[in-house]
Each structure stands twice: as C-alpha cells, then as structure tokens.
Short mmCIF file of C-alpha atoms in Angstrom, two decimals:
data_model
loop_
_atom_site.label_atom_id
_atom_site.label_comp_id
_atom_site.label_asym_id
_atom_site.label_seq_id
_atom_site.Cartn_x
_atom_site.Cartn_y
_atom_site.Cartn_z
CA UNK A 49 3.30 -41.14 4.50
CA UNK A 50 0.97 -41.93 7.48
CA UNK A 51 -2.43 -38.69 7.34
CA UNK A 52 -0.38 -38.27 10.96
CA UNK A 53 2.91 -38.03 9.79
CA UNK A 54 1.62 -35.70 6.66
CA UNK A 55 -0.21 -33.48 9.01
CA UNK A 56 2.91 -33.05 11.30
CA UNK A 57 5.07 -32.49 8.32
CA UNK A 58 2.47 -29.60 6.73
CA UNK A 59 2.72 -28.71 10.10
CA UNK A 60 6.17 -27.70 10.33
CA UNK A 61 6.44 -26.51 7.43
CA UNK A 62 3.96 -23.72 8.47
CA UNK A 63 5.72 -22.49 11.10
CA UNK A 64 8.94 -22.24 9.30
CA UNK A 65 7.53 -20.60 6.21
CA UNK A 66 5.36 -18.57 7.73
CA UNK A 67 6.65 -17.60 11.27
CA UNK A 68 4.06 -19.07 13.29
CA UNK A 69 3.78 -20.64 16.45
CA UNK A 70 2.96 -23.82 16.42
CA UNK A 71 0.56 -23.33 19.47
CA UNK A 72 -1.54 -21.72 17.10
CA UNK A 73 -1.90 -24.25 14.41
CA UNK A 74 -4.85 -26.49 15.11
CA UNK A 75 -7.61 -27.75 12.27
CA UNK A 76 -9.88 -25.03 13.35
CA UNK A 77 -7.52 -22.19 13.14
CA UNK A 78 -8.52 -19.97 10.37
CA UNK A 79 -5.62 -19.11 7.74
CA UNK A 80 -6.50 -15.94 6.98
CA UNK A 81 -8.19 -14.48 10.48
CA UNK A 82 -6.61 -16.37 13.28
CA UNK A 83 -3.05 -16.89 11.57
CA UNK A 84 -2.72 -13.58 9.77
CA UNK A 85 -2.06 -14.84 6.52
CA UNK A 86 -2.19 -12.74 3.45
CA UNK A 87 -3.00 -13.19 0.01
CA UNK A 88 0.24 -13.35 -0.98
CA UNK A 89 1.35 -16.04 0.98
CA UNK A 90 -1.85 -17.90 -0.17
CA UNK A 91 0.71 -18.32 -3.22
CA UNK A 92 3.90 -19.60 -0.86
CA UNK A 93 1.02 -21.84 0.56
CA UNK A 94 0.53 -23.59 -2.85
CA UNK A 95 3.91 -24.12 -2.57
CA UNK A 96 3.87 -25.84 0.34
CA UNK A 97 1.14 -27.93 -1.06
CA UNK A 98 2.85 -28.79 -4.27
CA UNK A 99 6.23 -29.57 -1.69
CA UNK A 100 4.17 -32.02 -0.12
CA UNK A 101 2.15 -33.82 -2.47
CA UNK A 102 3.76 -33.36 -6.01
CA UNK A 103 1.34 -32.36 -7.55
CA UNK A 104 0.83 -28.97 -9.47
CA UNK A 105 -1.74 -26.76 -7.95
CA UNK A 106 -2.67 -23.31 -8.38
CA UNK A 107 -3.87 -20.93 -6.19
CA UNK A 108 -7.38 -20.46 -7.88
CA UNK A 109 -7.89 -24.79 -6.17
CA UNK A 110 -7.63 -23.06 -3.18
CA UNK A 111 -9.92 -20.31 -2.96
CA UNK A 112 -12.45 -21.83 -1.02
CA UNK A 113 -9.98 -22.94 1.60
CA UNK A 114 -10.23 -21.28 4.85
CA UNK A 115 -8.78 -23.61 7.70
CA UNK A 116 -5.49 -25.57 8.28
CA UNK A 117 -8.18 -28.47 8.54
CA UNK A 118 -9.60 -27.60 5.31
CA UNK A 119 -5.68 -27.66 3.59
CA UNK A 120 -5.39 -31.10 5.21
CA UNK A 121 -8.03 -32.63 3.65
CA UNK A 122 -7.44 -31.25 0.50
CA UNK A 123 -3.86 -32.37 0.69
CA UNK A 124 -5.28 -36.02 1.30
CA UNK A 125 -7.51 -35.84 -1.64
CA UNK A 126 -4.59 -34.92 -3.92
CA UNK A 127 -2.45 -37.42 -2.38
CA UNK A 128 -5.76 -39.98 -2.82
CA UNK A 129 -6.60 -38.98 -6.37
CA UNK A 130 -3.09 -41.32 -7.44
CA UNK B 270 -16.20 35.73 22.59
CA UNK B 271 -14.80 32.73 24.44
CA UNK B 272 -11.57 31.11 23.13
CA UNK B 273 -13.62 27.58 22.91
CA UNK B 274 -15.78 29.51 20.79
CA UNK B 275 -13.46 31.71 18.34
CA UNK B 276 -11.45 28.14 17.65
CA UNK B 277 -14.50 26.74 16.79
CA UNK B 278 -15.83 29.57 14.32
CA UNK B 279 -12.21 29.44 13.01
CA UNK B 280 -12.71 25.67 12.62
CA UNK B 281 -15.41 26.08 10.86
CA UNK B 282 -14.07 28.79 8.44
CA UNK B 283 -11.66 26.38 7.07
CA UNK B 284 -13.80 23.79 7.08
CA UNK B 285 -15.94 25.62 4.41
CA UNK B 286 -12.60 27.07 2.63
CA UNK B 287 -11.68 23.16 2.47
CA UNK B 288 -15.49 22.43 1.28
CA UNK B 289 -14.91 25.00 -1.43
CA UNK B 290 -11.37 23.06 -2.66
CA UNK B 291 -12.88 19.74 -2.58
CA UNK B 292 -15.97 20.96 -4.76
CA UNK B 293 -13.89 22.83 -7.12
CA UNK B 294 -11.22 19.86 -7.53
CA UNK B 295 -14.33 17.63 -7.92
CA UNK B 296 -15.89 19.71 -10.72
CA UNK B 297 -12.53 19.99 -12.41
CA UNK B 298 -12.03 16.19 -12.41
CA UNK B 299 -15.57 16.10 -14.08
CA UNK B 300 -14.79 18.48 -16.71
CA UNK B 301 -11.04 16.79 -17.19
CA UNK B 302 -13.08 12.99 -17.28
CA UNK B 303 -14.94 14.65 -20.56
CA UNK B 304 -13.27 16.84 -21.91
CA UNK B 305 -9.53 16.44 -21.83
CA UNK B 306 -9.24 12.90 -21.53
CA UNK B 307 -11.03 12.08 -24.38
CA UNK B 308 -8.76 14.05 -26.43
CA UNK B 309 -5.97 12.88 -24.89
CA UNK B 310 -6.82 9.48 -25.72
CA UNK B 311 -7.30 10.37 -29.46
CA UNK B 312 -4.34 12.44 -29.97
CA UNK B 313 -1.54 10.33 -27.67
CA UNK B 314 -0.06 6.86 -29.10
CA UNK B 315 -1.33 4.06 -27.15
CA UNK B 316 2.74 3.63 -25.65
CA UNK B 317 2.32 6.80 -24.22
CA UNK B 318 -1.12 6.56 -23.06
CA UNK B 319 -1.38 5.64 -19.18
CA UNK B 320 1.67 7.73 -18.46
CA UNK B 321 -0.15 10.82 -20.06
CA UNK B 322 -3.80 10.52 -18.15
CA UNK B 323 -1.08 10.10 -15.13
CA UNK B 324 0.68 13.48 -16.01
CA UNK B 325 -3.22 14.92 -16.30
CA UNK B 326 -4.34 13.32 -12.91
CA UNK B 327 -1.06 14.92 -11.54
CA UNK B 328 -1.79 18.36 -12.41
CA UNK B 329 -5.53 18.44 -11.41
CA UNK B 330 -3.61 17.72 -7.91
CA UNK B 331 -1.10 20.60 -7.96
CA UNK B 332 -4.16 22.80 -8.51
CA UNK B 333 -5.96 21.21 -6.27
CA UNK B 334 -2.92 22.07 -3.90
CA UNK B 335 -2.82 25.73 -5.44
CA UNK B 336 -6.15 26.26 -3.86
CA UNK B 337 -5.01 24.65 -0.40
CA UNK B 338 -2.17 26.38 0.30
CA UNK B 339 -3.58 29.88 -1.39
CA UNK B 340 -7.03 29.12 0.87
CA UNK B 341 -4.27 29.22 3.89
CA UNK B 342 -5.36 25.72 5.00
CA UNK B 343 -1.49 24.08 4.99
CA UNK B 344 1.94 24.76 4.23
CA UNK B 345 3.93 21.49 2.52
CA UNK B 346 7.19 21.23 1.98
CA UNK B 347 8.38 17.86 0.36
CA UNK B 348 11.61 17.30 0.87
CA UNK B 349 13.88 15.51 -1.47
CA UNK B 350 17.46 16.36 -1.68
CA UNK B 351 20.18 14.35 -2.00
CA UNK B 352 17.50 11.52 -3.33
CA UNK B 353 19.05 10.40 -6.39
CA UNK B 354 16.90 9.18 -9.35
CA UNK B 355 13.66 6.77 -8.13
CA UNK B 356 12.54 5.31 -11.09
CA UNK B 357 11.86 1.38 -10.53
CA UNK B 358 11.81 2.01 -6.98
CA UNK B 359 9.40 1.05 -4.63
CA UNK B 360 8.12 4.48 -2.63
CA UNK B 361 6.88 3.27 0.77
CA UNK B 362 4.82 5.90 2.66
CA UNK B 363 2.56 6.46 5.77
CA UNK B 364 -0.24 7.85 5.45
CA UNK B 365 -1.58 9.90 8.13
CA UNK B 366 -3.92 12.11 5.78
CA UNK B 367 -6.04 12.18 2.91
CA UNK B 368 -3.47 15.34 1.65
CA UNK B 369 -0.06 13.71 1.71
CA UNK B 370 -1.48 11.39 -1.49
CA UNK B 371 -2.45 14.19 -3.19
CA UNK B 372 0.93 15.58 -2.45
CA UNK B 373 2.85 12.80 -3.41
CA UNK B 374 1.40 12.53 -6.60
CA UNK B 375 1.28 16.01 -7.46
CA UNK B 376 5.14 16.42 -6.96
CA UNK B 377 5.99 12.88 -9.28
CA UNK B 378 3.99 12.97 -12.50
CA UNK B 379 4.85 9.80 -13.89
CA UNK B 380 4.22 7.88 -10.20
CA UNK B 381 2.62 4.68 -10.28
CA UNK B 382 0.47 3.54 -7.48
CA UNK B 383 -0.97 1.06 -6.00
CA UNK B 384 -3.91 1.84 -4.81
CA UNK B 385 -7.38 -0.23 -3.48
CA UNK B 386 -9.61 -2.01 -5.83
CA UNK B 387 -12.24 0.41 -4.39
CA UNK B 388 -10.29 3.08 -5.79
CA UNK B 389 -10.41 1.92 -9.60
CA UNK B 390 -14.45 2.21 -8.90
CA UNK B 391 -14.85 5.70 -8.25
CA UNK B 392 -17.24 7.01 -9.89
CA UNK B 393 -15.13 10.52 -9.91
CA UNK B 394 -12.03 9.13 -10.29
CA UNK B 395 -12.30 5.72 -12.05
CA UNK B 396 -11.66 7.29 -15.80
CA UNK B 397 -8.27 8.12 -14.67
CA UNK B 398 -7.39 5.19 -12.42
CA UNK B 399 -8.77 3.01 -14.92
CA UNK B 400 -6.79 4.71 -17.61
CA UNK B 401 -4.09 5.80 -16.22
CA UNK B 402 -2.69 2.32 -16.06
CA UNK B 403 -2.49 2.21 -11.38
CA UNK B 404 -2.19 -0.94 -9.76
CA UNK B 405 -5.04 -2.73 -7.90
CA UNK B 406 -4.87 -4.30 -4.43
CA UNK B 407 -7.04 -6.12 -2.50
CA UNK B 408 -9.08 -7.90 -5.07
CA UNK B 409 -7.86 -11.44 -4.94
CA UNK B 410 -5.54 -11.77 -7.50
CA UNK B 411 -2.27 -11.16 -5.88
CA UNK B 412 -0.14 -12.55 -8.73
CA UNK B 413 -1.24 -9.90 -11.16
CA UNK B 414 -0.57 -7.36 -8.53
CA UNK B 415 2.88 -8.50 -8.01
CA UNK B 416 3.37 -8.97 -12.21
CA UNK B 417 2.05 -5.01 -12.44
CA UNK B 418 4.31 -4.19 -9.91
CA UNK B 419 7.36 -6.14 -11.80
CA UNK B 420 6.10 -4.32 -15.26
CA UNK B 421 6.11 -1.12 -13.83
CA UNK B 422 9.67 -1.51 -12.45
CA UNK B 423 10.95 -2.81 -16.10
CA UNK B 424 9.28 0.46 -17.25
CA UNK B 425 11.18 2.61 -14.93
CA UNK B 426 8.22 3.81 -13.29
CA UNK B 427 8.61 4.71 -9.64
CA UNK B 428 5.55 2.57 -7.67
CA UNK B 429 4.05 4.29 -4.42
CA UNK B 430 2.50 2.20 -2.02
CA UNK B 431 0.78 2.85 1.64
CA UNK B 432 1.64 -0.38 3.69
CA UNK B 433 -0.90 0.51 6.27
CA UNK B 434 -3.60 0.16 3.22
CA UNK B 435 -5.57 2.43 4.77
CA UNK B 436 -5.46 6.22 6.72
CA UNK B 437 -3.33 5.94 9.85
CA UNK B 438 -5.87 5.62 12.51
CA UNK B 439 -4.72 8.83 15.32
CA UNK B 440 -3.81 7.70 18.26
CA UNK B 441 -3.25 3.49 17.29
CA UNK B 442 0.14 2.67 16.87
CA UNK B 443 1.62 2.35 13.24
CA UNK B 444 1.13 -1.12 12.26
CA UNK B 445 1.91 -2.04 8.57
CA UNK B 446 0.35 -4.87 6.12
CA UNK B 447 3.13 -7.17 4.03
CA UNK B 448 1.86 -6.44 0.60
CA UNK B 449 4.82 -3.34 0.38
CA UNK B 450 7.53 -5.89 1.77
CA UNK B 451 6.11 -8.86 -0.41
CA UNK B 452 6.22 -6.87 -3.50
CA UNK B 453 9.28 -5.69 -3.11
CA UNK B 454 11.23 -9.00 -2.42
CA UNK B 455 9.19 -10.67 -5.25
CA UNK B 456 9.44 -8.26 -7.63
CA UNK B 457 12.55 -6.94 -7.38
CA UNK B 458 11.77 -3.42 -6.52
CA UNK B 459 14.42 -0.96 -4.19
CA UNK B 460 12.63 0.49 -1.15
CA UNK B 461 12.57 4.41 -0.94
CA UNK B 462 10.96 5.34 3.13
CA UNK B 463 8.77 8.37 2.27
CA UNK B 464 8.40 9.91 6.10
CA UNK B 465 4.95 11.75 6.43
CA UNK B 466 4.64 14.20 9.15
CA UNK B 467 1.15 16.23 9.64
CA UNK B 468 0.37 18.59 12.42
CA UNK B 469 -2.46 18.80 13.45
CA UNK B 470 -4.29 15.46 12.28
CA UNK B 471 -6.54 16.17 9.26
CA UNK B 472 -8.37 14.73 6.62
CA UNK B 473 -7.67 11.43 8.28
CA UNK B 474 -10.28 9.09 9.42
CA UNK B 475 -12.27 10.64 12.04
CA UNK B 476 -11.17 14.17 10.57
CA UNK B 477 -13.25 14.71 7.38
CA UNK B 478 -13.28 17.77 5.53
CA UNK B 479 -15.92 19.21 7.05
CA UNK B 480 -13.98 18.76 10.24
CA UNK B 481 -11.18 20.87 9.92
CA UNK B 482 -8.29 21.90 12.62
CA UNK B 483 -8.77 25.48 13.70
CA UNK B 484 -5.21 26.55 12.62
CA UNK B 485 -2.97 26.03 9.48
CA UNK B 486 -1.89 22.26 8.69
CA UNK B 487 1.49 21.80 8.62
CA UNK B 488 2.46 18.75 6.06
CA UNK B 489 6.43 17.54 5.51
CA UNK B 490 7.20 14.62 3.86
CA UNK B 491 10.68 13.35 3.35
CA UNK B 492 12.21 10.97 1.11
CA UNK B 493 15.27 8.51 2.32
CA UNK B 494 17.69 7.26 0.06
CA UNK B 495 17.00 4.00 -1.63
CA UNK B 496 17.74 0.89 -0.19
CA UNK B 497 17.99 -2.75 -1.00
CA UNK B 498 14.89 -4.42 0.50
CA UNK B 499 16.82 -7.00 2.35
CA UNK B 500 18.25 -4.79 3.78
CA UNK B 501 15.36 -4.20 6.60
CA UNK B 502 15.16 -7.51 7.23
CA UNK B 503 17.90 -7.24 10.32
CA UNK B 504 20.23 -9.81 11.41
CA UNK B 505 19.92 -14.04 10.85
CA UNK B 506 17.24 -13.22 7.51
CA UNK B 507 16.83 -16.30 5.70
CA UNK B 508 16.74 -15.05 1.87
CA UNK B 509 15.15 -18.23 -0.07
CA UNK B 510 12.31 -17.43 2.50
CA UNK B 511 10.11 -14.73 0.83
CA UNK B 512 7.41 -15.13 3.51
CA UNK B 513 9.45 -15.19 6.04
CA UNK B 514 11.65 -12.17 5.15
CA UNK B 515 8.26 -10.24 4.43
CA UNK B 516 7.32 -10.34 7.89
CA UNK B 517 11.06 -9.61 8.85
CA UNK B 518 11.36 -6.51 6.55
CA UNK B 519 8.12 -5.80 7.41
CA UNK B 520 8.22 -5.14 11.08
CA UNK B 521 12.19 -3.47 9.92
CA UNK B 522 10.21 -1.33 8.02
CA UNK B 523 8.07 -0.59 10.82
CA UNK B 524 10.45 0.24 13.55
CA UNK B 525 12.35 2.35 10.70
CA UNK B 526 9.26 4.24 10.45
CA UNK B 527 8.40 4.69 14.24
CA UNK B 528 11.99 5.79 15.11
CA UNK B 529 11.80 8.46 11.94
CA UNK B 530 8.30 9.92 12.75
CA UNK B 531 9.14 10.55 16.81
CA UNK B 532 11.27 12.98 15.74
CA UNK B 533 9.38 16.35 15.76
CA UNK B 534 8.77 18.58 12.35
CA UNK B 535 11.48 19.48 10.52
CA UNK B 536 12.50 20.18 6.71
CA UNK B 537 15.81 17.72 6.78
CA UNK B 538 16.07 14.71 4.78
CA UNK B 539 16.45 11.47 7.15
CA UNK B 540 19.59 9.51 7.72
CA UNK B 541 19.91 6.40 5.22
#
C-alpha cells in the first residue's frame, strides 16, 4: 500500500469508527482537542492501528501521540520496521 | 429591614449552619481515618475489607445528612420504588450539587464509584477512597478503569458514575463525557438513570458553602428502572462498533436526561 493510499484508508476508518467528519481530519488536527477523542477510544485507536499494519501494539506506544499526522507516521514506521 | 437585606442575613445564617456541618463532618472523617479504620482493618478479613471502609464512609454521610436536614438547610427525598435489585448495574447520575453524592452514597452502602483520580488524593478523604476499594478516572489508564468496572460488576456491586465528570455548571446545558456509555458497553454493565433535581442551585460550582441560598434546598433524586445499554443507542446502532455506539448512547443518554429533568419537582419515579 501506497503512504497515499494508507493515509486515505486510516482515514476512513476514522470517520467510521469514530463518527467524525472527514472535513475535520487533516495531519494537524489534534486527536484529543480538535477531534474529541477520549481515552478510551485511544484503545479502539490501537485497533485501528493493529487493522492496518498487523502488527501488535499497545496503547502505552502511543502515549506520546497527539495528531492524526503523528499516527501516520508512526503507522509508516511500523509498516517500515518489516 | 429591606427584603434584599433580610434574604441576605438569612443567606448568611445558613451559610454558617452549612460551615458548622462541613467542619463537623470533616472532624468526624479525621477521627474515623484514625480511629475506626484502623480497627476495622485489623478485625475484618481482607474479602470483606473495601466493602466495610465503604459501609463506614456511608454512614459518616447519613450523619453528615442528619445534621443537614436537622440544621433545616434541605429536605431529600430519594426515590426508589418499583426499582428492583441494582447490584452489577451501572448507576448513571447528574450531578447538579456537591449534596446529591453525599446522598447517593449515604442511601447505598455497598455503592461503588467511580470517582476522579483527584479524589483518591484527598488528604481528608484518601484513607477511605484508597481503602475502600473506588474506581479511578482520569488518570490515563483507561483499561484498568474499565477491568475495575468489569470486577465490580462480577462482584455484584452496584457502580455510580457522574458522566458530566464534574458539577453541572448552572445555566450551561447538560452535556455528558463517554466514559459512563464506554464502560457500560465494554464492560457489560445495565444502565440505571438516577434523575437529580435541586432547587435552588447549591453547593455547585459557583455556589460554595459559604454561599448558601437564602431558603431551604429542596433535593429529589429518582431512580429509573434498569435498562440494557444498547438500548439508548436509538435506531440504525451498529453493535460491533463500541465507539461508535458510545457516542450514540451517549447523546441517548443525554436527551433521556434533558427530557426527565424539564419536568418540575416531584416525588414520582420516572417512566422506563
């Protein structure tokens, strides 16, 4: 998968887990501030994660993760780290 | 004397009679942090432990009501008929005041609660929040809140939770967080709608003690009948969705909540 295609894929799958509107979503776009997030579906968003990339993570890997940018790129380096 | 003036000198009457409450219940959580809990926690089996120091915590509050209601500062009536057993239910209340807490767990002795992080800091309070086995929110760790929530359940231990997380603010509309919704769908929990009703505001943010309403406060609360979780999610709910139906049963909740506090004072239970 294309870092396009994988970005349009996490994407969607944002706005169907989570209710949002796509308009919204945007690297800068904060998880917890701008797209009202809470920590409890910081744990569906390790699911997403895992969905896309296969690989287990845990919600502790993402503690320092505060943008849909900063998911991206950590979804890369998972996807990289093969 | 001017009326502006007698409601403020009657203001200010209960505003002392609250001070005096407040400073009594205080010393008497003191005294119960070194005196009786100690020997609580020497002569109960560990099993029996948290639900004790709860039982303890629960009667420093009836007093602490004793002295409210005796003081004249509010009548409560708590209204539960035709509420059938709530153990492993999930007891989901606004929270307009500082009192209806105190109510609600003065009226269920073996309530869990969960309660903010803050709250398990007190210095006052921490022995028994600590000990007494409540749940913490709002520290990060969201799977152990939802695992305490799940243990409680197994143990048959009704959970209370405020989904505002917070005092209603006067005035704002009612807007509620997920965690209530989120913990029930994940952990398997029934939803009981406790309706709290207080006239005039007090002891709410912007009302401190110290700030008291010039006449008697008059505090209802009702319990509903419980009710499958789902079952505020409304039409088209997707149910492999958790997120998703949290914000659904969430904003249910909500309107469920607006519709059932419009209604003005009275003793009745509310429709299911």
């Amino acid at each position: 998968m294309s870092p396009d295609d994988l970005s349009a894929r996490f994407r969607d799958l944002l706005v169907e887990r989570f209710e949002l509107n796509p308009a919204d979503i945007h690297p800068d776009a904060r998880l917890y501030e701008d797209l009202d997030l809470d920590s409890i579906d910081a744990i569906d968003l390790t699911i997403v994660i895992r969905e896309l990339t296969d690989k287990k993570v845990t919600p502790q890997e993402f503690r320092d993760v505060r943008t849909v940018g900063d998911v991206e790129r950590e979804i890369r380096r998972l996807l990289d780290a093969d | 004397m001017s009326a502006g003036l007698a409601s403020r000198a009657e203001s200010l009457r209960r505003s002392a009679i609250a001070g005096a409450c407040f400073l009594s219940f205080g010393i008497l959580a003191a005294v119960g942090a070194c005196l009786a809990l100690p020997l609580l926690l020497v002569f109960t089996r560990r099993a029996d432990r948290e639900a004790r120091v709860r039982g303890l915590a629960s009667l420093g509050f009836r007093l602490l009501i004793r002295m409210i209601e005796t003081g004249g500062l509010a009548r409560i009536n708590v209204c539960s008929e035709g509420v059938p057993d709530l153990s492993g239910c999930l007891l989901v209340a606004n929270h307009p005041s500082y009192l209806d807490a105190v109510v609600l767990m003065a009226h269920l002795p073996h309530v869990n609660c969960v309660m903010k992080a803050s709250l398990l800091k007190h210095p006052l309070f921490s022995p028994f929040t600590r000990l007494g086995g409540y749940i913490a929110s709002g520290n990060g760790e969201p799977e152990k809140l939802i695992e305490a929530c799940r243990q409680a359940h197994a143990r048959g231990e009704p959970v209370l939770i405020f989904p505002e997380g917070t005092r209603t603010t006067p005035g704002q509309p009612l807007r509620f967080r997920r965690g209530a919704a989120q913990i029930a769908l994940r952990a398997g929990l029934r939803v009981v709608p406790v309706i709290v009703q207080c006239e005039p505001a007090a002891l709410t943010h912007g009302h401190p003690w110290y700030r008291m309403p010039d006449k008697r406060i008059h505090l209802v609360i009702r319990f509903a009948p419980p009710r499958d979780v789902a079952d505020f999610a409304g039409q088209g709910a997707q149910p492999a969705n958790n997120a998703r139906l949290a914000r659904q049963v969430t904003r249910g909740l909500e309107n469920y909540f607006i519709r059932h506090l419009a209604s003005k004072l009275h003793d009745a239970p509310p429709p299911p």
